[in-house]
Each structure stands twice: as C-alpha cells, then as structure tokens.
Short mmCIF file of C-alpha atoms in Angstrom, two decimals:
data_model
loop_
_atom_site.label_atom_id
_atom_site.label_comp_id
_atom_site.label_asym_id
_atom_site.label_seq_id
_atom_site.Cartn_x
_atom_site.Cartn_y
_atom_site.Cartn_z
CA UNK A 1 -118.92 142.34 -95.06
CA UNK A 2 -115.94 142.09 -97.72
CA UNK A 3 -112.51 141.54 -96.88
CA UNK A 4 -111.81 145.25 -98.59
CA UNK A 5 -114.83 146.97 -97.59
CA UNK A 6 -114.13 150.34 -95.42
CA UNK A 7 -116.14 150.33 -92.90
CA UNK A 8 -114.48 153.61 -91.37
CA UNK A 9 -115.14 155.50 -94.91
CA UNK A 10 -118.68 155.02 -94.79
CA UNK A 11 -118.79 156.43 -90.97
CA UNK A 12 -116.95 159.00 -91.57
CA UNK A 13 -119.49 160.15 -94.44
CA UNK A 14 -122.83 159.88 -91.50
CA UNK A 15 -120.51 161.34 -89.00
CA UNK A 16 -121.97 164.69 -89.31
CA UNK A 17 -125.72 163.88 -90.23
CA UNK A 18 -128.35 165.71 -87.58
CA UNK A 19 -130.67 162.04 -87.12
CA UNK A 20 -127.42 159.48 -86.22
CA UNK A 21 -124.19 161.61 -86.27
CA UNK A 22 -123.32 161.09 -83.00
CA UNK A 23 -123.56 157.10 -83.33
CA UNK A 24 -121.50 157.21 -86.43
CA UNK A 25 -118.84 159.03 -84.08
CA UNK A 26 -119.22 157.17 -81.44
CA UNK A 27 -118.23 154.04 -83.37
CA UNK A 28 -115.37 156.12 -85.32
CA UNK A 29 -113.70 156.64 -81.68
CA UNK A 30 -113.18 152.94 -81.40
CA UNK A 31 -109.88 150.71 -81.99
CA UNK A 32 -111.65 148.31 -83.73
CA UNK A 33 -114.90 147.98 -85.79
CA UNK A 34 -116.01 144.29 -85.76
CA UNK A 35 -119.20 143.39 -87.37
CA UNK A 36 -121.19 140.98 -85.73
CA UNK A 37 -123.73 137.38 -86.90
CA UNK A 38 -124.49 137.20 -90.73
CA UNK A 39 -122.75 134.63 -93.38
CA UNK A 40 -121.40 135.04 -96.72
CA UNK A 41 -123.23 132.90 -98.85
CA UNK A 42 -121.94 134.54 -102.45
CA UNK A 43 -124.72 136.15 -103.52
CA UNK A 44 -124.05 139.46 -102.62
CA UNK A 45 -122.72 141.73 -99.97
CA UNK A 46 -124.86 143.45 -97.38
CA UNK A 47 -126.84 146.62 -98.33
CA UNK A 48 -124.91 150.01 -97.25
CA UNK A 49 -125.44 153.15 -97.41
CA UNK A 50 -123.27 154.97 -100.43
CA UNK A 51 -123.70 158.76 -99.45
CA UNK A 52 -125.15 161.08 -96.53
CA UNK A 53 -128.54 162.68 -97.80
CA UNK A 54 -130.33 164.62 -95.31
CA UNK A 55 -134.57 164.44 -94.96
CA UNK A 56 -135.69 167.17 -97.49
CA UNK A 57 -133.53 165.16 -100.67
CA UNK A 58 -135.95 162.77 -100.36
CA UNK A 59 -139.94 161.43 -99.94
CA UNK A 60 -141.26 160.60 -96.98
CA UNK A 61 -141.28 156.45 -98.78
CA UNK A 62 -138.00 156.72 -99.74
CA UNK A 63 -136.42 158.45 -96.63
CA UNK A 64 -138.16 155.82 -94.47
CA UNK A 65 -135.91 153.38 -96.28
CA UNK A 66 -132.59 154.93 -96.32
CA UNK A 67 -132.98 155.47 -92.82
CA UNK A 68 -133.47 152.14 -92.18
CA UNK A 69 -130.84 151.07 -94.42
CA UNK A 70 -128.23 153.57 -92.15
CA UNK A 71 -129.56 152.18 -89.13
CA UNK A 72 -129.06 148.66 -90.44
CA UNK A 73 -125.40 149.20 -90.63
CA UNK A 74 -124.50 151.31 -87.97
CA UNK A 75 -126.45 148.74 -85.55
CA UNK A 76 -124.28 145.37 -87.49
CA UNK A 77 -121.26 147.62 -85.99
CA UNK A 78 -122.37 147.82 -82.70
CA UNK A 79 -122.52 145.10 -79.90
CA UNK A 80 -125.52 143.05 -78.59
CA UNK A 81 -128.56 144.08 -76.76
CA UNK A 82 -128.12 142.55 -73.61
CA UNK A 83 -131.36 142.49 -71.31
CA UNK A 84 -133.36 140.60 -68.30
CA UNK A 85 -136.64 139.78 -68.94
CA UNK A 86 -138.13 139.66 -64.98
CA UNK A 87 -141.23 137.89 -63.94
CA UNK A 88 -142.68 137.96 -60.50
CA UNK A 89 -146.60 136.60 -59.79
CA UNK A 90 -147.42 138.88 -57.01
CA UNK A 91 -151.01 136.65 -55.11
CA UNK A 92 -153.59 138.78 -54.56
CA UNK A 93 -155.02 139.29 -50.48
CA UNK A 94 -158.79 139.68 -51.42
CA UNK A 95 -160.16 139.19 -48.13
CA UNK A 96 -162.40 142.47 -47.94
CA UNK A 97 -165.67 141.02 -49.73
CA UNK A 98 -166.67 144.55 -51.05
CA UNK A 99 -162.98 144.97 -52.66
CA UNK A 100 -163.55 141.81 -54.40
CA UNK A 101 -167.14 142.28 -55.77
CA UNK A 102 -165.89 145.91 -56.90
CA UNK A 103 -162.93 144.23 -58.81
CA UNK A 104 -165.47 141.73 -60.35
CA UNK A 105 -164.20 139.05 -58.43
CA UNK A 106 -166.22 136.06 -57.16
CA UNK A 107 -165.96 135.56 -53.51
CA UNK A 108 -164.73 132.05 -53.49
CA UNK A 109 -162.04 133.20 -56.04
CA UNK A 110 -161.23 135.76 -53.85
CA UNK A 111 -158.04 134.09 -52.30
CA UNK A 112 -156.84 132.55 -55.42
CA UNK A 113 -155.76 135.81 -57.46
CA UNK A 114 -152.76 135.67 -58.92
CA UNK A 115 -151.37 138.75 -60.58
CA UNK A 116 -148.16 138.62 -63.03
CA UNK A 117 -145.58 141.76 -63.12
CA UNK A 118 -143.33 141.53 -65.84
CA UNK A 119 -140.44 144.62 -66.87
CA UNK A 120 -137.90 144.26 -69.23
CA UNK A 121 -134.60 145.87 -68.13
CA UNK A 122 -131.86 146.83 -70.49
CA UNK A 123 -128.32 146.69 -68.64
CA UNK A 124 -126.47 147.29 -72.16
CA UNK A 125 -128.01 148.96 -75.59
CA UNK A 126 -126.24 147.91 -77.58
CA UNK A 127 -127.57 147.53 -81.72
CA UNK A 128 -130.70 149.17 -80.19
CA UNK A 129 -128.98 152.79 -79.74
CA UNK A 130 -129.45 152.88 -83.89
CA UNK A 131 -132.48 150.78 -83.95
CA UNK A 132 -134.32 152.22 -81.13
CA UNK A 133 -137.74 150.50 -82.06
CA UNK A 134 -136.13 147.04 -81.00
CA UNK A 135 -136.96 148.45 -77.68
CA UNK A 136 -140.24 148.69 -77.94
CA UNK A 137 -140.58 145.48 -79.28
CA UNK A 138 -139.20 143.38 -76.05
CA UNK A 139 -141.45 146.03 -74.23
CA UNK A 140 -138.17 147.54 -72.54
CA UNK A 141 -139.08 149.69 -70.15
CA UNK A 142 -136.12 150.47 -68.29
CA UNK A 143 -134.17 151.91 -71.42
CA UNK A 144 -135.90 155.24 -70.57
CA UNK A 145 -134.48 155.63 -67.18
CA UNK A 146 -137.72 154.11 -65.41
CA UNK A 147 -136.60 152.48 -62.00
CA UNK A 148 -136.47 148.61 -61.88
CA UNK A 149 -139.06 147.48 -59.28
CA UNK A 150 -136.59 145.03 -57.49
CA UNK A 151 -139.29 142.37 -55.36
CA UNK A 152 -138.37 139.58 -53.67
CA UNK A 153 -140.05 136.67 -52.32
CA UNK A 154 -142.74 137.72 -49.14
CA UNK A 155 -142.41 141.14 -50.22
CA UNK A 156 -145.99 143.07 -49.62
CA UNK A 157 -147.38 145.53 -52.30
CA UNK A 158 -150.19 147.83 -52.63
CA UNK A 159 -152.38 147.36 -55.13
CA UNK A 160 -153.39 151.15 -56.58
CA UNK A 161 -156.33 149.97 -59.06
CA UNK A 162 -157.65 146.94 -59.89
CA UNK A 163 -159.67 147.01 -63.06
CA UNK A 164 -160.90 143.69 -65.60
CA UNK A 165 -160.15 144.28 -69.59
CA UNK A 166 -161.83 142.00 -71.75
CA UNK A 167 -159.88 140.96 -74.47
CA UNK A 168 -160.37 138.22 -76.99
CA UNK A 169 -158.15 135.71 -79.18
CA UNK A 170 -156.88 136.62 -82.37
CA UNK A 171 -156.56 134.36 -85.74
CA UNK A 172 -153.29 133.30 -86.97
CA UNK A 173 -152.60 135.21 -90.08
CA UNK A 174 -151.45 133.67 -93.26
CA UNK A 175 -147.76 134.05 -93.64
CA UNK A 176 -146.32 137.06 -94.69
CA UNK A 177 -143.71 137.44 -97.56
CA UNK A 178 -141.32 138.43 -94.88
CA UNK A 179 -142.18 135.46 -92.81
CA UNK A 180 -141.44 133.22 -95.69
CA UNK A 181 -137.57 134.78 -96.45
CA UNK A 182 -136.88 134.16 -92.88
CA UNK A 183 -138.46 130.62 -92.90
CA UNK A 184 -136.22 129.85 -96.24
CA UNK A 185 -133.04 131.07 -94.72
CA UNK A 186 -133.69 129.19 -91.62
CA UNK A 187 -133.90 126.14 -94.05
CA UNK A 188 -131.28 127.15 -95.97
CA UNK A 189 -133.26 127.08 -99.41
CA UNK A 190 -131.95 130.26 -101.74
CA UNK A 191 -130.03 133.19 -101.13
CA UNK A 192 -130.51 136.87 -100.72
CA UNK A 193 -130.54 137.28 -104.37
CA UNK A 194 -133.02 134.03 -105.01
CA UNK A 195 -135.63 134.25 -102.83
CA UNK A 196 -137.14 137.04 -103.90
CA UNK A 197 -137.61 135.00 -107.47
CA UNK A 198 -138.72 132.00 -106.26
CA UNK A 199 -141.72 134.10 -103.93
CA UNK A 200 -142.28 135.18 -107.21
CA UNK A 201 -142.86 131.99 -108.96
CA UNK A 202 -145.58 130.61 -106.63
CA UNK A 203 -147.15 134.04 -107.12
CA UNK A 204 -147.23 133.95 -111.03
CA UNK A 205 -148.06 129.83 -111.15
CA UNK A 206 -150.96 131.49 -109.32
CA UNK A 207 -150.12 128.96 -106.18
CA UNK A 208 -150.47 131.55 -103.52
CA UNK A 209 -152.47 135.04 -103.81
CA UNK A 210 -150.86 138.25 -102.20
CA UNK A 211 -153.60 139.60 -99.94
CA UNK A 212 -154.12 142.76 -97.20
CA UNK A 213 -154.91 141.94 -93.77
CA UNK A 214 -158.35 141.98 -94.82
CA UNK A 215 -157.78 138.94 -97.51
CA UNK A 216 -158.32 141.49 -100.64
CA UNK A 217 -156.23 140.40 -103.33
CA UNK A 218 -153.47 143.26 -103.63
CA UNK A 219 -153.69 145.31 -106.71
CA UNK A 220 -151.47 148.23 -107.91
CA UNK A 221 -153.00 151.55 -108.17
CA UNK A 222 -152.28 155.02 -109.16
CA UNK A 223 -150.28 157.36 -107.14
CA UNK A 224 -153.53 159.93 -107.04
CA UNK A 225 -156.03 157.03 -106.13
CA UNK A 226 -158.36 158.12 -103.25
CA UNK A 227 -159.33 154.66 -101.71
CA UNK A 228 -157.71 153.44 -98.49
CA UNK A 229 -154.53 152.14 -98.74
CA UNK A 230 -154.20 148.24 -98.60
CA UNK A 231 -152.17 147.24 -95.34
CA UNK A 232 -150.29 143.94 -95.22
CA UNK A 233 -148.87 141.58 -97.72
CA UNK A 234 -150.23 137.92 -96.52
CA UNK A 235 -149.35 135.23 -99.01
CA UNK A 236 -152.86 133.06 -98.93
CA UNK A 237 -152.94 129.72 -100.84
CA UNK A 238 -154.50 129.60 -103.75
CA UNK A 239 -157.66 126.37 -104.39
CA UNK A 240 -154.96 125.45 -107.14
CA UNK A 241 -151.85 125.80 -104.52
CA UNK A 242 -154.28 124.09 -102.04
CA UNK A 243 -155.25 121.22 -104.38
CA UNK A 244 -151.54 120.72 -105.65
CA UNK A 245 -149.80 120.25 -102.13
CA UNK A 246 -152.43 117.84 -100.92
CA UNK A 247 -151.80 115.65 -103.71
CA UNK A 248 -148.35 115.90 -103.03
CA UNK A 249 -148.81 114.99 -99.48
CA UNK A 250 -150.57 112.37 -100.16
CA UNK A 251 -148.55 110.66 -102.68
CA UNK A 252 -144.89 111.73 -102.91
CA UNK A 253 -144.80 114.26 -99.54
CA UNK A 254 -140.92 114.04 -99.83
CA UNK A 255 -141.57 116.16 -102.43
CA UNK A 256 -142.35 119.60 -100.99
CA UNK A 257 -140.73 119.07 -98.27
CA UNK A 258 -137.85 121.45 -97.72
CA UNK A 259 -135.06 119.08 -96.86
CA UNK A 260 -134.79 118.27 -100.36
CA UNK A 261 -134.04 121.80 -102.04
CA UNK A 262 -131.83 122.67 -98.95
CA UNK A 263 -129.90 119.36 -100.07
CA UNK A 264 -130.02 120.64 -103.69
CA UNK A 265 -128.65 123.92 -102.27
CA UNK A 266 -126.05 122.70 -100.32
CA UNK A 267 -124.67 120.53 -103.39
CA UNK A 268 -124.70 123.24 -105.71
CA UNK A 269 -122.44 125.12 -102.82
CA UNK A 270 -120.16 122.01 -102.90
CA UNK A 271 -119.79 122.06 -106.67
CA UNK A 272 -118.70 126.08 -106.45
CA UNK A 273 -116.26 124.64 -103.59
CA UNK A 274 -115.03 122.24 -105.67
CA UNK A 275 -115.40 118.89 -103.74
CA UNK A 276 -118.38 117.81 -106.05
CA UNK A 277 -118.27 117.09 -109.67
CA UNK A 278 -121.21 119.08 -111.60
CA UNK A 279 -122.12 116.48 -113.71
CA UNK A 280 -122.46 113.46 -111.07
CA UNK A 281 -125.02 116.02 -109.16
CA UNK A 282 -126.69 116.58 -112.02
CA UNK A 283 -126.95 113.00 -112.86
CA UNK A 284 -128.02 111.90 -109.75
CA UNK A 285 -130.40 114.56 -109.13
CA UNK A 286 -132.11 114.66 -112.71
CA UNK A 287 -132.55 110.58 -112.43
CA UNK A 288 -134.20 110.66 -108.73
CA UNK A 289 -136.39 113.50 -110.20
CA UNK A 290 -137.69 111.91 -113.14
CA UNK A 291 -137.99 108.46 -111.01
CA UNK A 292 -140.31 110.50 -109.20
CA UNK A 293 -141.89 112.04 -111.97
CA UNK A 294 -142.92 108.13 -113.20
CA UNK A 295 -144.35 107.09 -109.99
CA UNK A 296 -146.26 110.31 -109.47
CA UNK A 297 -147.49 110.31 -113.02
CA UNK A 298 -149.35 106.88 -112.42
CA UNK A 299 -151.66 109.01 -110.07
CA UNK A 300 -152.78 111.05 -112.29
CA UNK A 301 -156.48 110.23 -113.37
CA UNK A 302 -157.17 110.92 -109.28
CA UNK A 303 -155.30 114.25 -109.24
CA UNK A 304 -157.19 115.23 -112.16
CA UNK A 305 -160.40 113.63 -110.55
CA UNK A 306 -159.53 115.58 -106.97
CA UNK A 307 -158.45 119.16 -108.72
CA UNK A 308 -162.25 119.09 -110.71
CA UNK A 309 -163.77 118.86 -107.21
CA UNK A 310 -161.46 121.17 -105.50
CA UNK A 311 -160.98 124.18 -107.96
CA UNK A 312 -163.21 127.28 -107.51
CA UNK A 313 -162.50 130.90 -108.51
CA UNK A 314 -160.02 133.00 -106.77
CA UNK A 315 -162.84 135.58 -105.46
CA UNK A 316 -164.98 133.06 -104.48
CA UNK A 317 -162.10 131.28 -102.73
CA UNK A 318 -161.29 134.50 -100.39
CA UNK A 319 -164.56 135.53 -100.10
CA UNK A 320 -165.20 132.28 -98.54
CA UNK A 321 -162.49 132.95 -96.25
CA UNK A 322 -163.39 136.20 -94.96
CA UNK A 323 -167.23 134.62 -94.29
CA UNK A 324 -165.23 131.88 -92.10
CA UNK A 325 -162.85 134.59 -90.24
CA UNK A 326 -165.77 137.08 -89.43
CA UNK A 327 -163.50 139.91 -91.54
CA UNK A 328 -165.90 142.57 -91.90
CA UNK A 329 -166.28 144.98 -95.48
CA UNK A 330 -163.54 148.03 -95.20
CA UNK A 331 -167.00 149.93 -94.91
CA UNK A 332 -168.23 148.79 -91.91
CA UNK A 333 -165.09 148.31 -90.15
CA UNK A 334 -164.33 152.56 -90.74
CA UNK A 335 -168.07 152.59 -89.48
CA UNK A 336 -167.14 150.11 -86.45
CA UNK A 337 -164.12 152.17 -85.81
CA UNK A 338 -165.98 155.63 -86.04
CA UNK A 339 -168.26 154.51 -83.44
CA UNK A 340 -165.78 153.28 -80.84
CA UNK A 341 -163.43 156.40 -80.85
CA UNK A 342 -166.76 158.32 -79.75
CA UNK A 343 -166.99 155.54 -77.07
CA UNK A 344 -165.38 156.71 -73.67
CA UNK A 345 -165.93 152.70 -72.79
CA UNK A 346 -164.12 151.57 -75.98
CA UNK A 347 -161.63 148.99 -74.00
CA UNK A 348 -157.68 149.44 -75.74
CA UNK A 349 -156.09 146.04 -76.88
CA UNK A 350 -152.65 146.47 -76.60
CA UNK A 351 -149.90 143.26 -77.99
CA UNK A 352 -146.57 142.62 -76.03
CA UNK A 353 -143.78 141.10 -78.81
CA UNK A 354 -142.12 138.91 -76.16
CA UNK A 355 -138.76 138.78 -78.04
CA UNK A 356 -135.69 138.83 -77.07
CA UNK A 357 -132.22 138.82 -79.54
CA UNK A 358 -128.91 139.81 -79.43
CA UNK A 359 -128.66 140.73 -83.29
CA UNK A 360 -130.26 143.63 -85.30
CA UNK A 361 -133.69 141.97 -86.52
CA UNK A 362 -136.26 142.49 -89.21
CA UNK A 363 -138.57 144.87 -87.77
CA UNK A 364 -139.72 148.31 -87.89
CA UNK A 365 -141.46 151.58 -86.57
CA UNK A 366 -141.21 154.27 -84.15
CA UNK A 367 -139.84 154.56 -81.25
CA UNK A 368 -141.46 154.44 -78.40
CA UNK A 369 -140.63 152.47 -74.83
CA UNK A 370 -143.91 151.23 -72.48
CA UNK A 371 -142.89 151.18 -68.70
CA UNK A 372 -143.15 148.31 -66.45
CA UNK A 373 -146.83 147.34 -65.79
CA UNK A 374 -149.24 144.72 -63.33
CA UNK A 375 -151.75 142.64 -64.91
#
C-alpha cells in the first residue's frame, strides 16, 4: 500500500458490517497493522474497498465481487496461514482370503496393500479467517475443530470399509487468462495495469481464441438469453498463433521467449530510476530488433510456404480439437448428466488442490472444509 494510505479508516468503515465486522474489529484492536508480500511496481495501488454496502445495494454479480474485494484486504492485513500437511501410508493386513476377494483384491496382492492417510491441520488461520475458501483448497480439515488422528510408526488401525472407486485421468486444459497474469508476473513481463492489454492483443491479432471448458469460442450474449451459460475462459491457440510461434521457434526462438521483454521491462524500470539514459535503450534495443527483423525476413518464402499448409478456419480448428479430446455436444453431456444423477451407482470424482501458501491467493468459492480421509 501507499505511504499515506489509512489503513485504520477503511476498517473502521467494515467494522460494523453483519458478513466481516468482527474481522475488521479484530484487526482495529491491534498496535500495529502491517501488510504483508506484494511490490510496488508504479502502476497502481492495490484495489480497496471505498465504502461499506450491505447485500441488498447490490446484484448477486456484483456483490460477489465486492466481497471479494473486502476480503482481499482484510486478509493482506492479517498474518500467514500456517499449516502441516501429514502423510502416513498405513499397509494393509489382508490375510483373510474372503476380506480380500470382497475388497476386489487379488490374493497374491493381498499382502502388498498400501493405503495413504493424509489431513491437513491448521495450527494458525491466519489470511484464511477472511478468505475462508483457502481452506478448502489445501483440503484443511482440522480448521473445523475435527480431531487430528496423531499415528505413529507400528501403530494398528481398523479398517471400517474398504471400497474400490474407479477414477480416470483428466486432460490438461489450455491456459486460462488467469493462469497467464500469474505466469507474466512470475516473469516479470507488464504490470497490473499492462497485462490486461497485452492478453488483449494476442486476442484481437486473432493469435489465441477465448474458449469455455468445452472449446466453444466465447461470445457475448444478452442478459435475457436462455442458453446455458458458457463456463471457463481457456485461451486456445489459434492455426495462425500456432503457425507463427513455430516459425519463430524454428528460426529466431530468442524471440518469444520471455527473457527478452522481462529485460525490456526491467530497462524501462531503470530509465524511470534514472540510472539508464532513454535514448541509449532505445538505440540499442530498436537496432537488435531490426537486426532481427533482417535475418528473419530472409525466411520468408518458407513461412509463407509453411502458413498456406498450416492455416484452416477457426471452427474447423476447435472442432478438430474437441474430436481429439472426446468433448462431447452440451446436448449430450446434460443428457449424460441426467442419466447419472438417476444412477444410485454413479461413482463421485472428487479433486484435492494440494496447495499450500502463506499469502492470500487467487482463488475463489464457498466455503466449505472436507475432514481427514483413508484412501
């Protein structure tokens, strides 16, 4: 935050609110308010809230975002989340034969069952108290008073049920636009205020295509429209995007690779700083580039040559896609998903987010805390 910003004022305005009041107090009862992680990088300062609204000012869409906005900043207040992620293989004593055929279990696997217990136990809150949902996302169990299973090694347990889920291995999305920020900060390329832009560049040179989960192109409709709502925002290359980069790779990679705007970035910084002279970057930068530019140029009767063969249409490009990945029609998935509510032997996937920080993150969603479990 700013040297000048008050910190206190701003609590002082939540301190009442029915949702987070009693954080907002809690942190006006200390000595000392010291906000932790984060750089300024001159852009612009964090996002606050400027006023208490309650629920009923707002929609639903925009109260979901000023609530996250509060929590936000009451959680940069606050200190880390401080947890122990526990593991303990517990080795399964099949010797019954008729225990092991009625757990599905070969025989002469019997003895070699390993099972894996795993709880997440939260010795101090910390951010999480305003962002409870951080919670569920290291799978903390023990934030909702459940008893830590303390086991030691030689340690004899019972098992209660034994029971075999099948479950099968997912795809690796396409990055999403979220994914992206955090992969440009981590490479220092942009800032707050920039990145947004230059996501939108590759999106208007038609590089990349913004597509659901189910690789439809994403397309704005009317507030009264009656069709499903698109979920996910997946940035999916484009045959042109595609055909570009490889070119690139294969004859100037230096080119896209992100060292080289970070060091762009980083000069620019030094220039505002003062220990660079403006015109000797420029200079130096403008000459390597157009170096570049020559050599690449001679190339060019096989880039044209390579983006003939490669360029197809955008719909036939992510249709193609969705024949490779098995993604069925919205139609018959509601169909597929009809059918297996009315199932009783419809097996639940669930997804454990195995991460642990000590600084409020990007993420989202209700609250909710899953107990310690055997697998």
């Amino acid at each position: 935050y700013a040297p000048g910003f008050d910190a206190r004022a701003v609590l002082r305005e939540h301190a009442r609110h029915p949702v987070w009041g009693r954080t907002a107090g809690f942190l006006l009862a200390r000595d000392k308010l010291v906000p932790g992680g984060g750089r300024r990088v001159g852009d612009h300062d964090p996002i606050t809230p400027t006023r208490c609204v309650q629920r009923a000012e707002l929609k639903p869409v925009e109260w979901r975002l000023y609530e996250y906005v509060v929590r936000h900043f009451l959680a940069s207040l606050m200190g880390e989340l401080r947890l122990r992620d526990i593991t303990t293989e517990i080795r399964a004593d099949l010797e019954d034969a008729r225990a092991a055929a009625a757990a599905g279990i070969r025989d002469d696997d019997a003895r070699n069952v390993v099972l894996v217990h795993r709880q997440v136990v939260v010795d101090e809150v910390g951010y999480a108290a305003a962002m409870p949902w951080v919670l569920r996302d290291v799978r903390a169990g023990g934030a909702d008073g459940v008893e830590e299973v303390t086991l030691s090694e030689g340690d004899r347990v019972e098992l209660s049920n034994v029971r075999v889920e099948p479950s099968m291995t997912e795809r690796a999305g396409f990055l999403q636009e979220h994914e992206l920020v955090s992969l440009m900060d981590a490479h220092q390329i942009g800032t707050d205020a920039s990145m947004s832009q230059h996501i939108a560049n590759i999106i208007d040179r038609k590089y990349v295509a913004v597509c659901d989960n189910d690789l439809r192109e994403i397309v704005h409709r009317a507030p009264n429209d009656k069709r499903p709502r698109q979920i996910g925002r997946q940035l999916v290359p484009t045959p042109l995007g595609i055909a570009l980069i490889e070119n690139y790779i294969e004859r100037k990679e230096q080119l896209v690779q992100p060292a080289i705007r970070a060091q762009m970035e980083a000069e620019v910084a030094r220039i505002a700083s003062g220990e660079l002279d403006k015109a000797a970057v420029l200079d130096k930068n403008l000459s390597w580039f157009k170096r570049e530019f020559r050599e690449f140029s001679e190339h060019m009767p096989a880039v044209e040559a390579s983006f003939r063969e490669e360029l197809t249409p955008l719909r036939d490009h992510l249709a193609a896609l969705r024949r490779r990945f098995n993604i069925p029609s919205p139609s018959a998935r509601s169909s597929a998903s009809t059918s297996s509510r009315s199932s009783p032997s419809a097996a639940a996937r669930a997804k454990a987010t195995q991460r642990v920080s000590g600084k409020p993150g990007k993420s989202g969603g209700p609250p909710r805390r899953d107990a310690p479990s055997s697998r």
